[in-house]
Short mmCIF file of C-alpha atoms in Angstrom, two decimals:
data_model
loop_
_atom_site.label_atom_id
_atom_site.label_comp_id
_atom_site.label_asym_id
_atom_site.label_seq_id
_atom_site.Cartn_x
_atom_site.Cartn_y
_atom_site.Cartn_z
CA UNK A 1 54.76 -32.32 -64.28
CA UNK A 2 52.87 -28.93 -62.62
CA UNK A 3 49.26 -29.01 -61.95
CA UNK A 4 49.35 -25.82 -64.89
CA UNK A 5 50.20 -29.13 -67.39
CA UNK A 6 47.79 -31.47 -66.11
CA UNK A 7 44.91 -28.97 -67.05
CA UNK A 8 43.17 -28.11 -63.83
CA UNK A 9 43.96 -24.53 -63.83
CA UNK A 10 45.01 -24.35 -60.55
CA UNK A 11 49.02 -23.85 -59.15
CA UNK A 12 49.81 -25.91 -56.20
CA UNK A 13 51.09 -23.43 -53.08
CA UNK A 14 54.72 -24.62 -51.95
CA UNK A 15 53.38 -22.78 -48.31
CA UNK A 16 51.84 -24.53 -45.72
CA UNK A 17 47.52 -24.56 -46.07
CA UNK A 18 46.13 -22.24 -43.88
CA UNK A 19 42.85 -23.86 -41.66
CA UNK A 20 39.99 -21.20 -40.76
CA UNK A 21 39.53 -21.85 -37.09
CA UNK A 22 35.65 -22.63 -37.28
CA UNK A 23 35.36 -24.54 -34.27
CA UNK A 24 36.33 -21.35 -32.02
CA UNK A 25 34.60 -19.13 -34.43
CA UNK A 26 31.01 -21.00 -34.27
CA UNK A 27 30.99 -20.94 -30.68
CA UNK A 28 31.88 -16.97 -29.94
CA UNK A 29 28.27 -16.75 -32.64
CA UNK A 30 26.43 -19.47 -30.59
CA UNK A 31 27.85 -17.37 -27.15
CA UNK A 32 26.26 -13.86 -28.74
CA UNK A 33 23.31 -15.35 -29.96
CA UNK A 34 22.38 -17.15 -26.38
CA UNK A 35 23.65 -13.52 -24.59
CA UNK A 36 21.40 -11.16 -27.20
CA UNK A 37 18.05 -14.27 -26.58
CA UNK A 38 18.88 -14.13 -22.61
CA UNK A 39 19.16 -10.09 -22.65
CA UNK A 40 16.15 -9.91 -25.44
CA UNK A 41 13.62 -12.29 -23.10
CA UNK A 42 15.07 -10.84 -20.00
CA UNK A 43 14.25 -7.26 -20.99
CA UNK A 44 10.70 -8.08 -21.98
CA UNK A 45 9.92 -10.13 -18.60
CA UNK A 46 11.05 -7.17 -16.95
CA UNK A 47 9.34 -5.35 -19.10
CA UNK A 48 6.25 -7.25 -18.05
CA UNK A 49 6.70 -7.17 -14.75
CA UNK A 50 6.58 -3.52 -14.03
CA UNK A 51 3.24 -2.75 -16.55
CA UNK A 52 2.04 -6.13 -14.45
CA UNK A 53 2.95 -3.89 -10.88
CA UNK A 54 2.50 -0.80 -11.72
CA UNK A 55 -0.53 -1.59 -13.02
CA UNK A 56 -2.01 -2.65 -9.40
CA UNK A 57 -1.07 0.79 -7.85
CA UNK A 58 -3.69 3.85 -8.02
CA UNK A 59 -3.07 6.98 -6.55
CA UNK A 60 -5.25 9.71 -5.02
CA UNK A 61 -4.95 13.25 -3.83
CA UNK A 62 -5.81 14.20 -0.09
CA UNK A 63 -4.30 16.91 0.42
CA UNK A 64 -7.98 18.84 0.95
CA UNK A 65 -8.95 16.32 3.13
CA UNK A 66 -5.41 16.78 5.33
CA UNK A 67 -6.21 20.41 6.04
CA UNK A 68 -3.78 22.94 7.26
CA UNK A 69 -3.93 21.84 10.63
CA UNK A 70 -0.76 19.17 9.99
CA UNK A 71 2.97 19.33 11.82
CA UNK A 72 5.62 21.96 10.10
CA UNK A 73 7.23 20.10 7.00
CA UNK A 74 10.68 20.50 7.60
CA UNK A 75 12.40 20.61 4.80
CA UNK A 76 15.78 19.12 5.59
CA UNK A 77 16.15 16.67 2.15
CA UNK A 78 15.10 13.90 4.76
CA UNK A 79 10.83 12.02 3.90
CA UNK A 80 8.75 10.31 6.38
CA UNK A 81 6.33 8.41 4.51
CA UNK A 82 3.24 6.24 5.33
CA UNK A 83 2.48 2.50 4.47
CA UNK A 84 -1.01 1.13 5.39
CA UNK A 85 -1.60 -2.60 4.84
CA UNK A 86 -5.68 -2.79 4.75
CA UNK A 87 -7.71 -5.88 5.62
CA UNK A 88 -10.04 -5.21 2.44
CA UNK A 89 -11.67 -7.92 0.02
CA UNK A 90 -12.78 -5.11 -2.37
CA UNK A 91 -11.46 -6.07 -5.84
CA UNK A 92 -8.95 -9.04 -6.86
CA UNK A 93 -8.80 -9.83 -2.97
CA UNK A 94 -12.58 -11.09 -3.17
CA UNK A 95 -11.39 -14.40 -3.79
CA UNK A 96 -9.99 -14.85 -0.94
CA UNK A 97 -12.44 -14.21 1.71
CA UNK A 98 -16.15 -12.44 2.75
CA UNK A 99 -16.07 -8.49 2.25
CA UNK A 100 -17.13 -8.11 6.35
CA UNK A 101 -17.84 -3.88 5.73
CA UNK A 102 -15.19 -0.67 5.94
CA UNK A 103 -11.44 -1.82 5.51
CA UNK A 104 -9.54 -1.49 8.65
CA UNK A 105 -5.61 -0.83 8.13
CA UNK A 106 -4.57 -4.23 9.82
CA UNK A 107 -0.44 -2.95 9.18
CA UNK A 108 0.76 0.94 9.44
CA UNK A 109 4.26 1.43 9.26
CA UNK A 110 6.84 5.08 9.70
CA UNK A 111 9.39 5.35 8.12
CA UNK A 112 11.51 7.80 7.75
CA UNK A 113 14.47 7.78 4.58
CA UNK A 114 17.54 9.95 6.30
CA UNK A 115 18.03 13.40 3.93
CA UNK A 116 21.57 11.45 2.82
CA UNK A 117 18.84 8.48 1.37
CA UNK A 118 21.58 6.09 3.34
CA UNK A 119 19.65 4.20 5.81
CA UNK A 120 16.30 4.12 7.25
CA UNK A 121 14.01 3.52 10.45
CA UNK A 122 10.47 2.12 9.83
CA UNK A 123 8.51 2.11 13.85
CA UNK A 124 5.43 -0.31 13.10
CA UNK A 125 2.09 1.11 14.74
CA UNK A 126 0.26 -2.03 16.06
CA UNK A 127 -2.73 -1.69 14.78
CA UNK A 128 -4.99 -2.20 18.87
CA UNK A 129 -3.45 1.11 19.57
CA UNK A 130 -5.39 3.10 21.85
CA UNK A 131 -4.93 6.36 20.16
CA UNK A 132 -7.07 9.77 19.91
CA UNK A 133 -8.91 9.73 16.64
CA UNK A 134 -9.64 13.36 15.38
CA UNK A 135 -12.17 14.41 13.70
CA UNK A 136 -12.41 13.12 9.93
CA UNK A 137 -13.89 13.32 7.10
CA UNK A 138 -16.08 10.52 6.37
CA UNK A 139 -14.68 7.78 3.00
CA UNK A 140 -18.07 6.90 1.94
CA UNK A 141 -20.31 9.98 2.74
CA UNK A 142 -18.63 12.49 3.05
CA UNK A 143 -19.58 13.97 5.73
CA UNK A 144 -17.49 14.85 9.12
CA UNK A 145 -17.07 12.21 11.81
CA UNK A 146 -15.82 13.44 15.30
CA UNK A 147 -13.30 13.14 16.88
CA UNK A 148 -13.27 10.06 19.52
CA UNK A 149 -11.30 9.57 22.34
CA UNK A 150 -9.20 5.90 22.79
CA UNK A 151 -10.34 4.47 19.64
CA UNK A 152 -7.87 1.90 18.14
CA UNK A 153 -5.40 2.91 15.28
CA UNK A 154 -7.49 1.12 13.03
CA UNK A 155 -10.28 2.53 12.94
CA UNK A 156 -9.13 6.17 11.75
CA UNK A 157 -8.75 4.27 7.89
CA UNK A 158 -12.01 2.51 8.95
CA UNK A 159 -13.83 5.39 9.28
CA UNK A 160 -11.73 8.13 6.64
CA UNK A 161 -9.68 5.97 4.60
CA UNK A 162 -6.20 6.68 4.36
CA UNK A 163 -6.23 10.79 5.26
CA UNK A 164 -7.40 10.11 8.01
CA UNK A 165 -5.19 7.42 9.42
CA UNK A 166 -2.23 10.15 7.78
CA UNK A 167 -4.26 12.97 9.94
CA UNK A 168 -3.73 10.20 13.06
CA UNK A 169 -0.45 9.43 12.89
CA UNK A 170 0.36 13.30 12.28
CA UNK A 171 -1.35 14.08 15.82
CA UNK A 172 0.30 11.55 17.75
CA UNK A 173 3.81 12.14 16.75
CA UNK A 174 4.22 14.88 15.93
CA UNK A 175 5.87 14.74 12.15
CA UNK A 176 4.42 15.70 9.30
CA UNK A 177 3.87 12.70 6.44
CA UNK A 178 5.39 13.60 2.96
CA UNK A 179 3.96 10.59 1.05
CA UNK A 180 1.47 7.47 1.95
CA UNK A 181 1.26 3.93 0.55
#
């Protein structure tokens, strides 16, 4: 008696029945969603970190304060960057200690990036190095502060901010600073 005669309306096949590989398919779907989730969450985290860090950076134009009495600009593709850190307790740093007046540069490094951008050299300038500080414009009053013989390096930042620190490093080294941080 055939299947049709039983009234089910189905015809029974003679071949073997194929099963769907459900477990393998489910594992692939779970893996794909997991990877997609990691990419989305990771991308959002990186975006947030970028925005938070980018918000901490600000730039000021010091070219006018530097004047024209500077070392020659060597345009060979290399970069010389003055990296400054200050002991200021202003702004968000106020919670870490009292502000004791003007900020001084407690960290100064000159970074030279070669023209191929394959290597960099760093020279640290100790904050208490005795230097010949050039005349600088005061960061607070705008008045001209006279040059000083045997001044400590960190007073350059205190007297005239980043522009005076750049002028001081340029006069000490004879190297034009392309940027400062």
